[in-house]
GROMACS .gro file of C-alpha atoms in nm:
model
  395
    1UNK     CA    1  -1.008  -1.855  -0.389
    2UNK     CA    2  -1.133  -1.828  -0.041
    3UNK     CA    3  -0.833  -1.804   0.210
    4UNK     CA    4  -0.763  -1.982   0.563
    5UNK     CA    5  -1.016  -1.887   0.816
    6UNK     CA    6  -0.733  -1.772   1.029
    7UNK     CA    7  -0.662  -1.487   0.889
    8UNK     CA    8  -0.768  -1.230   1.079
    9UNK     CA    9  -1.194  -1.131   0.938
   10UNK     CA   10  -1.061  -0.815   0.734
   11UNK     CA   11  -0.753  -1.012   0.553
   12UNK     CA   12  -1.020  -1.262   0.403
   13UNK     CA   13  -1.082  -1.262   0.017
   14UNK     CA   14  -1.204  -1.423  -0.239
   15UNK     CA   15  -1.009  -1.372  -0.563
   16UNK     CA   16  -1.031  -0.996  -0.605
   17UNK     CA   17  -1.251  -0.933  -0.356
   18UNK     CA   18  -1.360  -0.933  -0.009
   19UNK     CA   19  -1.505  -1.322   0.112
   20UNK     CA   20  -1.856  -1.351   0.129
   21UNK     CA   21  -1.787  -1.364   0.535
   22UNK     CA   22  -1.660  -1.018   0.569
   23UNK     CA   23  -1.883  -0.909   0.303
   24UNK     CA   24  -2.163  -1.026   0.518
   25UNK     CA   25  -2.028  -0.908   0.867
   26UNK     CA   26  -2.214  -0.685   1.063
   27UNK     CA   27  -2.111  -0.247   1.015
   28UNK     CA   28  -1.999  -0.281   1.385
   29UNK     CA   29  -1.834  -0.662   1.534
   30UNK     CA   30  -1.558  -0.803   1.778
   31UNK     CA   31  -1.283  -0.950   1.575
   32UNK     CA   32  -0.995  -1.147   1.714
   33UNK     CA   33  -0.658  -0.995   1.613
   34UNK     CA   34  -0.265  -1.168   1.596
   35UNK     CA   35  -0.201  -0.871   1.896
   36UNK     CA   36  -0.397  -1.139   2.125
   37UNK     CA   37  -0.698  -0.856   2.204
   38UNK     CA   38  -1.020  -0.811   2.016
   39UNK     CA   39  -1.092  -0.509   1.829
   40UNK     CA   40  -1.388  -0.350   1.682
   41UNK     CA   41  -1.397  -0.435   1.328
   42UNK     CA   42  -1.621  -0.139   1.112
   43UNK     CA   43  -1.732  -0.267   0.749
   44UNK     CA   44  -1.956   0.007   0.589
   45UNK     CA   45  -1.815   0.299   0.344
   46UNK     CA   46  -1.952   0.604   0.541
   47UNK     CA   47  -1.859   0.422   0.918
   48UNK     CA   48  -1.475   0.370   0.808
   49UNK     CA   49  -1.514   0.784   0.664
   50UNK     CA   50  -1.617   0.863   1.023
   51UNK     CA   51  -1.377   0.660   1.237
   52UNK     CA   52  -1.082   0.748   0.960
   53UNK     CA   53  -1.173   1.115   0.987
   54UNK     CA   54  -1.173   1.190   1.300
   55UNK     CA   55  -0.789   1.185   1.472
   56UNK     CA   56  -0.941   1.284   1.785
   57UNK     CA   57  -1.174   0.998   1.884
   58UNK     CA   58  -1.012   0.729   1.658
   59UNK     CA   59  -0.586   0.829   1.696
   60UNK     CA   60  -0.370   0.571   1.605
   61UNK     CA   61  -0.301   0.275   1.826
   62UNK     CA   62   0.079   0.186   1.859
   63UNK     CA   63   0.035  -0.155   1.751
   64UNK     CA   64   0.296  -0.308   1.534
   65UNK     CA   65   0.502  -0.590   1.465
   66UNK     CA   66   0.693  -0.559   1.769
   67UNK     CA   67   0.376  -0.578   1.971
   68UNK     CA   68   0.264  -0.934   1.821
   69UNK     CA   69   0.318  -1.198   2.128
   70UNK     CA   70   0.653  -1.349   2.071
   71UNK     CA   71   0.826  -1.056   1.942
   72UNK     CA   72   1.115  -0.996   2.170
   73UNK     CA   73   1.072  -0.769   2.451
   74UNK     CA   74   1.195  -0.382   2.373
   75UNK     CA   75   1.183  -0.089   2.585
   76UNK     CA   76   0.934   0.216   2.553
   77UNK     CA   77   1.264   0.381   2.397
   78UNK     CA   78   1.339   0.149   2.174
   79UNK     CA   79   0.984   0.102   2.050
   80UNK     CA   80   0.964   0.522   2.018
   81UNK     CA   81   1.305   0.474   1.806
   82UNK     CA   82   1.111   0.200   1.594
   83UNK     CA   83   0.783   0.453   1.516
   84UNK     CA   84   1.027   0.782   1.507
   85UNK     CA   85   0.913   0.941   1.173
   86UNK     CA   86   0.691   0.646   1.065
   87UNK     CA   87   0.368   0.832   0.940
   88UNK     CA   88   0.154   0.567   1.024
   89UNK     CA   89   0.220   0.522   1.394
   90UNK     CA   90   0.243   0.834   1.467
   91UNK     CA   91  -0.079   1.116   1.577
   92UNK     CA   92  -0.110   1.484   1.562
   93UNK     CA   93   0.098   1.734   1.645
   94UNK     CA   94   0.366   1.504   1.550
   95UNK     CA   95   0.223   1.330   1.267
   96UNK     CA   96   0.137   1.713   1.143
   97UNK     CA   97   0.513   1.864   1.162
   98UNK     CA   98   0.644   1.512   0.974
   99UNK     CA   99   0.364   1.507   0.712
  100UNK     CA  100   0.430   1.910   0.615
  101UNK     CA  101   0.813   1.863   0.577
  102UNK     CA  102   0.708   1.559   0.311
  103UNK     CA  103   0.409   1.672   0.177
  104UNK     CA  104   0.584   1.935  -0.087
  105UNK     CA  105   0.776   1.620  -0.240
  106UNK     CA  106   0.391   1.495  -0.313
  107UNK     CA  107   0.236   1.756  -0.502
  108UNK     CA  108   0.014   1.646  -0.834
  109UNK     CA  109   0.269   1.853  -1.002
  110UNK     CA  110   0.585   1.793  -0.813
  111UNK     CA  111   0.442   1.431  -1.003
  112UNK     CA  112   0.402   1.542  -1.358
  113UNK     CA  113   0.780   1.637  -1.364
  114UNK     CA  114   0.883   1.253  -1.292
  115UNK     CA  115   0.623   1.156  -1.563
  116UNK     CA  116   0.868   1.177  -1.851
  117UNK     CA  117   1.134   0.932  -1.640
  118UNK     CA  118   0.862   0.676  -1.510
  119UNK     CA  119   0.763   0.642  -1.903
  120UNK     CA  120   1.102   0.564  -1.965
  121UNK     CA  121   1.166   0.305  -1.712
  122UNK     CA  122   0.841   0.129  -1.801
  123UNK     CA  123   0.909   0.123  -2.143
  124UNK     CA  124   1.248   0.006  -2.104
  125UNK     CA  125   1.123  -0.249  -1.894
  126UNK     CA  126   0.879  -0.339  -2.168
  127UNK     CA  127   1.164  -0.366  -2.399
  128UNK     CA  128   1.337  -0.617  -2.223
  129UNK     CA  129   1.003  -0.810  -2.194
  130UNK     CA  130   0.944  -0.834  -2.563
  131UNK     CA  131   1.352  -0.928  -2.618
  132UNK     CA  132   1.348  -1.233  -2.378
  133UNK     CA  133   1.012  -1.343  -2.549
  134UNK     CA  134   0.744  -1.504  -2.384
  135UNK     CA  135   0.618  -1.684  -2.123
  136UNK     CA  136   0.731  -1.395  -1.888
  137UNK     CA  137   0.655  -1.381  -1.504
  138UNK     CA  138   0.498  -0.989  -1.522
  139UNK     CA  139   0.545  -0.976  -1.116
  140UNK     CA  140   0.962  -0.964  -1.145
  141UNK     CA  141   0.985  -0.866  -1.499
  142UNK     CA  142   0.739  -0.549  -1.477
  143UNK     CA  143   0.537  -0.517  -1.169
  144UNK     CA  144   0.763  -0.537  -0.897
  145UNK     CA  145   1.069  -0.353  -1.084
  146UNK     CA  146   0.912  -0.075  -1.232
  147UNK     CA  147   0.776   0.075  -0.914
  148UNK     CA  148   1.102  -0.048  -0.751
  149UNK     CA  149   1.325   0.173  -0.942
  150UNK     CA  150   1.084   0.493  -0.943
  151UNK     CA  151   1.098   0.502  -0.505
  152UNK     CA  152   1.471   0.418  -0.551
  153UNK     CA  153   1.530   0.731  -0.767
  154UNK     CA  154   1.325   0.934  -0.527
  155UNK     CA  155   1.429   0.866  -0.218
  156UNK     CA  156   1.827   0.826  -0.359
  157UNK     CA  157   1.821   0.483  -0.273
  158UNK     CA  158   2.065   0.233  -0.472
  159UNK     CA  159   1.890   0.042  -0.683
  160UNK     CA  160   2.126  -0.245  -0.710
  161UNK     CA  161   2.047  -0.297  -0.290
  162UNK     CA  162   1.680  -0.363  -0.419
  163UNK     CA  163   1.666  -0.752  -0.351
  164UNK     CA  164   1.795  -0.721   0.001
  165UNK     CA  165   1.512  -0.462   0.030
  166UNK     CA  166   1.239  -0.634  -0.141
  167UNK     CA  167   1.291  -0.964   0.088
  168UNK     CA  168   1.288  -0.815   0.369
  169UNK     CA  169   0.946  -0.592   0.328
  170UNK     CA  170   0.862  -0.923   0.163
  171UNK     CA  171   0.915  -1.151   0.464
  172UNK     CA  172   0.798  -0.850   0.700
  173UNK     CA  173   0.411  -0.835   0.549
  174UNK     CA  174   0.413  -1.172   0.548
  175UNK     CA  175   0.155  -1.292   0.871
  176UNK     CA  176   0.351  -1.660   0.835
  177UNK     CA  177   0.661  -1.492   0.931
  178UNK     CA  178   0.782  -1.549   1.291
  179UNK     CA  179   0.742  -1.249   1.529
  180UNK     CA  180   1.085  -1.282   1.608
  181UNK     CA  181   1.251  -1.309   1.278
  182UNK     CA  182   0.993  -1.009   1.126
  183UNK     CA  183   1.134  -0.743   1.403
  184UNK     CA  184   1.486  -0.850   1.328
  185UNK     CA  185   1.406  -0.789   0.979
  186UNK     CA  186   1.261  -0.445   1.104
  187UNK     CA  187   1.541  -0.354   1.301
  188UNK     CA  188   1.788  -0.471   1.000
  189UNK     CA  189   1.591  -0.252   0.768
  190UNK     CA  190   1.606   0.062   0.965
  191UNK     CA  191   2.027   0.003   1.020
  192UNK     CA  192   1.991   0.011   0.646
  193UNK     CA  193   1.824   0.334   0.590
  194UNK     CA  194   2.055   0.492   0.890
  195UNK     CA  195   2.338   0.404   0.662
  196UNK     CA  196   2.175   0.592   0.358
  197UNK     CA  197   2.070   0.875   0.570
  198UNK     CA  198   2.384   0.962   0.739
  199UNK     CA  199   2.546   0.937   0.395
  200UNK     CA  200   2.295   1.216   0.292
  201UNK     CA  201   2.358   1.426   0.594
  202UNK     CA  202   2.730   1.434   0.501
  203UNK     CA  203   2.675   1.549   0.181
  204UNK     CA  204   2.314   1.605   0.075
  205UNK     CA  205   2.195   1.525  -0.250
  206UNK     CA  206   1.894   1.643  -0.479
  207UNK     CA  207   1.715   1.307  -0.437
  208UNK     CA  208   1.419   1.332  -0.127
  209UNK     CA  209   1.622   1.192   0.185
  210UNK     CA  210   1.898   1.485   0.100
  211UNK     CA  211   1.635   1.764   0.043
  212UNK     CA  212   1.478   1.670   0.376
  213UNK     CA  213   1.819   1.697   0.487
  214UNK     CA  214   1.887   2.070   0.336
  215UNK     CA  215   1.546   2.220   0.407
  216UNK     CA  216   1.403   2.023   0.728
  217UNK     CA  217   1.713   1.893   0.944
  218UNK     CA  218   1.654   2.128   1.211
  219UNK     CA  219   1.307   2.025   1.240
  220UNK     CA  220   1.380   1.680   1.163
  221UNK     CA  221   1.574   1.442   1.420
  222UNK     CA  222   1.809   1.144   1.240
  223UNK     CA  223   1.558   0.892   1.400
  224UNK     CA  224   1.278   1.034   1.188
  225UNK     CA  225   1.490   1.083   0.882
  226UNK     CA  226   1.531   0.669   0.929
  227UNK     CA  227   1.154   0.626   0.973
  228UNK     CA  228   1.081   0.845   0.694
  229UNK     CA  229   1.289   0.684   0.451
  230UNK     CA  230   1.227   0.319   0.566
  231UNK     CA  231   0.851   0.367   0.522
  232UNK     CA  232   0.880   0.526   0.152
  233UNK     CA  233   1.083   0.277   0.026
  234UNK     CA  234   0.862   0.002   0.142
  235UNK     CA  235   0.528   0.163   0.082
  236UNK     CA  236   0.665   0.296  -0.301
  237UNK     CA  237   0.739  -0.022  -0.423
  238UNK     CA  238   0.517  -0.262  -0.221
  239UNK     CA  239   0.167  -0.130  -0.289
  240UNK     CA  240   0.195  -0.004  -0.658
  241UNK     CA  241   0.373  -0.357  -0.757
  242UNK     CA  242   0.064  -0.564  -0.635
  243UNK     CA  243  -0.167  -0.302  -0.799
  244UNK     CA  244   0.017  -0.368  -1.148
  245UNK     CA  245  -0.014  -0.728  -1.144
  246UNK     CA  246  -0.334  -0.781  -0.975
  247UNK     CA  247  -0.506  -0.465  -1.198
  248UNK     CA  248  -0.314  -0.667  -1.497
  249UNK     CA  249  -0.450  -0.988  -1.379
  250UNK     CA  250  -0.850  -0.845  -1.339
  251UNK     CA  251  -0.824  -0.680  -1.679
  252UNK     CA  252  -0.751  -1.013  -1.835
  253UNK     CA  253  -1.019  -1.168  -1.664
  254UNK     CA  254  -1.275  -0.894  -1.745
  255UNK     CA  255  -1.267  -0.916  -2.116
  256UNK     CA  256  -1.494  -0.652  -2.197
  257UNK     CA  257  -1.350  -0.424  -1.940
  258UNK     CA  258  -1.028  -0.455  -2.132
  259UNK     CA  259  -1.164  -0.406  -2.458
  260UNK     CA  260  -1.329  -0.111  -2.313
  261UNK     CA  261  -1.001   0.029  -2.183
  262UNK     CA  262  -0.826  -0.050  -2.535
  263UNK     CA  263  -1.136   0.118  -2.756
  264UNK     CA  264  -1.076   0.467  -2.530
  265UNK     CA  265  -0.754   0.542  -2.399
  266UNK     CA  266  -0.907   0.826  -2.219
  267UNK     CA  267  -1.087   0.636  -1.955
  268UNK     CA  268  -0.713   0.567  -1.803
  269UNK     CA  269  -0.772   0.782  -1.518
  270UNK     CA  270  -1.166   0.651  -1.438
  271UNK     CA  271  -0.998   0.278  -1.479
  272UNK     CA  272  -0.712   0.322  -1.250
  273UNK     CA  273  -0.975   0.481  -0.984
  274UNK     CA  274  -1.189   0.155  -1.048
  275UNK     CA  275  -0.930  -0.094  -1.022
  276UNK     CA  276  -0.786   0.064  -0.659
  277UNK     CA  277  -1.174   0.014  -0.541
  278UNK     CA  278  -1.213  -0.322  -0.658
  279UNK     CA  279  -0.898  -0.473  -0.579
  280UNK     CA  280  -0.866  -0.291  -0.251
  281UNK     CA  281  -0.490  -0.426  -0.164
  282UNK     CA  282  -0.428  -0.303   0.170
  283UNK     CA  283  -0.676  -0.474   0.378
  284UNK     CA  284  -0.709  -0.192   0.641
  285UNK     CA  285  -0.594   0.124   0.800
  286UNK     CA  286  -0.390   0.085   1.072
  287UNK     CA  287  -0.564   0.055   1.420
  288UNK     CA  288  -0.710   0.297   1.608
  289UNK     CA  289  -0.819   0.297   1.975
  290UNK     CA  290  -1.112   0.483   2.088
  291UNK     CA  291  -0.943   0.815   2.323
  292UNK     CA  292  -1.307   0.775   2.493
  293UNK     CA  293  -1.669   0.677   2.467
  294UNK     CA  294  -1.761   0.666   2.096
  295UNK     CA  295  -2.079   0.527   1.889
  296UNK     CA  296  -2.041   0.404   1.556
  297UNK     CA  297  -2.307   0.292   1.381
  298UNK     CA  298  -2.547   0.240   1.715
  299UNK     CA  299  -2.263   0.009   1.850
  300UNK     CA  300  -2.135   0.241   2.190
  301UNK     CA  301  -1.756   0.135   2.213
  302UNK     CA  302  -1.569   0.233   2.512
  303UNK     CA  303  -1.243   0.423   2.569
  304UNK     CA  304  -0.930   0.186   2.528
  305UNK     CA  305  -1.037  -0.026   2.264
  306UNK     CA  306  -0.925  -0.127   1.966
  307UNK     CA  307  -1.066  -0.045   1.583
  308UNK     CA  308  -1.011  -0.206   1.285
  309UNK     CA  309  -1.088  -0.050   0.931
  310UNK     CA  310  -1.177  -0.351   0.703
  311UNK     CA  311  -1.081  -0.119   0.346
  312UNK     CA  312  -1.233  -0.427   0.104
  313UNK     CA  313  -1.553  -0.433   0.286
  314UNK     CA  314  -1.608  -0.047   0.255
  315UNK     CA  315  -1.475  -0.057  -0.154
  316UNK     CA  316  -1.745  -0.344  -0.213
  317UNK     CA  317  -2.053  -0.107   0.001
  318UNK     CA  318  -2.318  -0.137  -0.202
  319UNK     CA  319  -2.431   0.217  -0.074
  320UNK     CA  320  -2.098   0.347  -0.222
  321UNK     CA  321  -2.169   0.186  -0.561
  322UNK     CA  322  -2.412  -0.033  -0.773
  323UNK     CA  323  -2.331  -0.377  -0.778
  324UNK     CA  324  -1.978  -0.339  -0.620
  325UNK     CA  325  -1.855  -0.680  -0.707
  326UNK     CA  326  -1.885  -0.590  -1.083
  327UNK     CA  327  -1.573  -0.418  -1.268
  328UNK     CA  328  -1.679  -0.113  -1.401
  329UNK     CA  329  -1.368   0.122  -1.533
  330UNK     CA  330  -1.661   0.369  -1.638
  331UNK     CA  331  -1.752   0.452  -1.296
  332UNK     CA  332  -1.530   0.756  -1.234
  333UNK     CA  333  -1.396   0.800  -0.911
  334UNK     CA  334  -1.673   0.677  -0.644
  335UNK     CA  335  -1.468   0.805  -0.361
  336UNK     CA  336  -1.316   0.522  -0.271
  337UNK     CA  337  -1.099   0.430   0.054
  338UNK     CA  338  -0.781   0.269  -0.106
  339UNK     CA  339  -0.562   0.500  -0.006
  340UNK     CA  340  -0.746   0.565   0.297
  341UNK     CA  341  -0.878   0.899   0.443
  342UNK     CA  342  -0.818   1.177   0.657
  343UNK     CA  343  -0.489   1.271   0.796
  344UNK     CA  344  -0.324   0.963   0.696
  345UNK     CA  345  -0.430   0.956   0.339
  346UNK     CA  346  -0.156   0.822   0.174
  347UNK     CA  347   0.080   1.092   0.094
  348UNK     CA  348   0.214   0.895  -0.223
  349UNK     CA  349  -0.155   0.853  -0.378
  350UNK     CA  350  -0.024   1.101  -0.670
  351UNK     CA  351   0.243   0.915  -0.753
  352UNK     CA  352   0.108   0.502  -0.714
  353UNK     CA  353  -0.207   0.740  -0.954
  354UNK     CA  354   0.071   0.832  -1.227
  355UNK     CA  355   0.261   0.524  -1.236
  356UNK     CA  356  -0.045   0.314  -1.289
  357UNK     CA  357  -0.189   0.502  -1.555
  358UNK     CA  358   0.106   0.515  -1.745
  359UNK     CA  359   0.222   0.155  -1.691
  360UNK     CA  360  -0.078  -0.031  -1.736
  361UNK     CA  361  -0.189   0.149  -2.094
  362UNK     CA  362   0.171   0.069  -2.189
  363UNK     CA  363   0.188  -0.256  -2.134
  364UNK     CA  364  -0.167  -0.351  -2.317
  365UNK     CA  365  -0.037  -0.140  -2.616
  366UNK     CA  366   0.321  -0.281  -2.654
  367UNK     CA  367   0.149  -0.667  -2.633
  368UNK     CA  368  -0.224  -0.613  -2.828
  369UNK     CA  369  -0.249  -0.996  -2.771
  370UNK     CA  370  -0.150  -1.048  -2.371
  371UNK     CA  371  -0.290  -1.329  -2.195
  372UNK     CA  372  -0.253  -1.519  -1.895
  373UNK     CA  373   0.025  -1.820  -1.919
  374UNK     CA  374   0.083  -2.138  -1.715
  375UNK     CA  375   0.142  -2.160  -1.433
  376UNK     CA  376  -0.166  -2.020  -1.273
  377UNK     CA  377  -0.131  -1.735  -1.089
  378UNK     CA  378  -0.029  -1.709  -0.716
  379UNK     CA  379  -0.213  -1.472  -0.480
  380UNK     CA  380  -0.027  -1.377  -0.164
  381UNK     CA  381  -0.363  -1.411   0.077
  382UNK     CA  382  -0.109  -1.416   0.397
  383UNK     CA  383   0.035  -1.058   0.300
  384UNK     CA  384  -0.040  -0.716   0.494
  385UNK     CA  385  -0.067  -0.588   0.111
  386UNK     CA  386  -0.274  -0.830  -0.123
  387UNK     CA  387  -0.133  -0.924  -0.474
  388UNK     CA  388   0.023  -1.175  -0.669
  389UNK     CA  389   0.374  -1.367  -0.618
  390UNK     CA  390   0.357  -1.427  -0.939
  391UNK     CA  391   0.160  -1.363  -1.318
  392UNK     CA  392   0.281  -1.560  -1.623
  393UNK     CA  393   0.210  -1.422  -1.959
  394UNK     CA  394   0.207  -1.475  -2.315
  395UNK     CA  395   0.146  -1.236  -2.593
   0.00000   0.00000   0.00000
């Protein structure tokens, strides 16, 4: 399904991957963007390394919902309140000092000690699939839950607040949404964390937000305690829900890849690394502006302007892999960019890695026989992260 060619270029796919019109965009073009100024939009695997990798000539540019024409006007403070520990609008030294207090929480191994838990949470989930009986809509019975409950655990986060949350960040990445309405919905989910986070500073817990609290609160204001927790809860449960359903979803249309998956267990690890390339489901990094004269590609770019990262387009390089559009869970790990590079890699890369390879062998072992259902599924095309709305299955 090709989407609306309004979208901005790097939101445009076809199915589960990029359209053939980014795919065929130049390394180096001017793009229009919903901020009302054109960027620079950079399509090629080694030109998105370069501009990604380098802080200094490609730092973040504050762009953000509240920055979209018709968002209501807010002061330099305010905004500064609104990025205040918010990893991704944030550049060194400060990005640095934030990123170091979090990044013990992140470890590979700080990750095998919640593996035990996340098993049980998908399995129980699992469980209450196979007791209701099929059709079931995987999105809210598995997908969006599963990951839901994992970041809520973390963080210390109620789970029973999770639909307030999850419409919000829903209605938030959502392009349709009314620049208006989506910083309201900003500014209502930040007064939201503040709660939880001055709850945790009265009496600090073991979950994250109350070890940051113990061990960091000196170096850590409240404002970035807020942005901290506000952008791990949405980034935990947004990005690994879409990958469930939409890896689930490419699986089932790749019969052979599935098969392949079933027949060795072991390739769990190449497989999930396969699936984050193909199905690439943030569209880009955030934006950078050039901090002077730059080159990318031949293309000179001058100071001030704007670059966009188009993540699909650099997954589906051909001189990254062979025949890019093909799924291939025997590739390895080709280096991809889905969790982006650099300094802002994504910090919670080990854990989105460990709860996709144990959800997704789960589910194909507890229902040998799962297969799409009626009605079709939904892709959400509009979204700041791609996925489904919905997957019905049988079994």
């Amino acid at each position: 399904m090709s989407e609306s060619p309004q979208l901005p270029m790097w939101m445009r796919r076809n199915g589960f991957g990029p359209a053939p019109e980014l795919s065929a965009a130049e390394r180096v073009s001017r793009v229009a963007t919903p901020f009302g100024a054109d960027a620079w939009m950079v399509t090629r695997h080694a030109d998105i390394r370069e501009v990604l990798g380098d802080a200094e000539r490609f730092p973040i540019a504050m762009r953000g919902l509240a920055q979209l024409p018709g968002a209501p006007e807010l002061t330099e403070e305010q905004l500064a309140v609104l990025r205040a520990g918010n990893l991704l609008q944030m550049n060194p030294p400060d990005h640095t000092r934030v990123r170091r207090a979090l990044a013990a929480e992140f470890t590979v191994r700080r990750m095998r000690r919640l593996e035990p838990r996340v098993a049980r949470i998908v399995g129980e989930h699992l469980d209450a699939m196979e007791a209701a009986g099929p059709p079931a809509d995987l999105v809210s019975a598995f997908a969006l839950p599963v990951p839901s409950l994992v970041i809520c655990e973390l963080l210390g986060v109620p789970y029973e607040d999770r639909e307030d949350f999850q419409r919000r960040t829903g209605r938030m990445l959502d392009m349709r949404t009314p620049p208006d309405e989506a910083v309201r919905l900003q500014l209502e989910s930040r007064a939201y964390m503040a709660e939880l986070v001055a709850r945790q500073q009265a009496d600090p817990g073991e979950e994250l937000i109350g070890t940051l609290v113990r061990e960091h609160g000196d170096d850590l204001s409240t404002d970035e305690l807020i942005g901290i927790g506000g952008l791990l809860l949405l980034a935990g449960h947004e990005t690994t829900s879409n990958m469930l359903a939409l890896g689930t979803l490419a699986l089932l249309r790749h019969p052979g890849q599935l098969a392949l998956l079933r027949e060795e267990p072991g390739l769990v690890e190449a497989a999930v690394e396969e699936l984050l390339r193909f199905l690439s489901i943030v569209h880009s990094g955030t934006f950078k502006v050039t901090g002077a004269e730059v080159e990318i590609a031949g293309q000179r770019i001058g100071p001030g302007e704007l670059v966009v990262c188009a993540l699909p387009a650099g997954n589906h390089d051909p001189e990254l892999v062979d025949d890019p559009g093909r799924l291939d869970l025997s590739r390895g790990e080709p280096g991809h960019l889905a969790f982006g590079h650099g300094v802002h890699h994504c910090l919670g890369a080990p854990l989105a890695r460990m709860e996709l390879r144990i959800a997704l062998p789960a589910l194909l072992e507890r229902f040998p026989a799962l297969r799409e259902a009626e009605p079709a599924p939904v892709f959400r095309g509009q979204h700041i992260v791609y996925g489904l709305t919905s997957l019905h299955v049988a079994w």
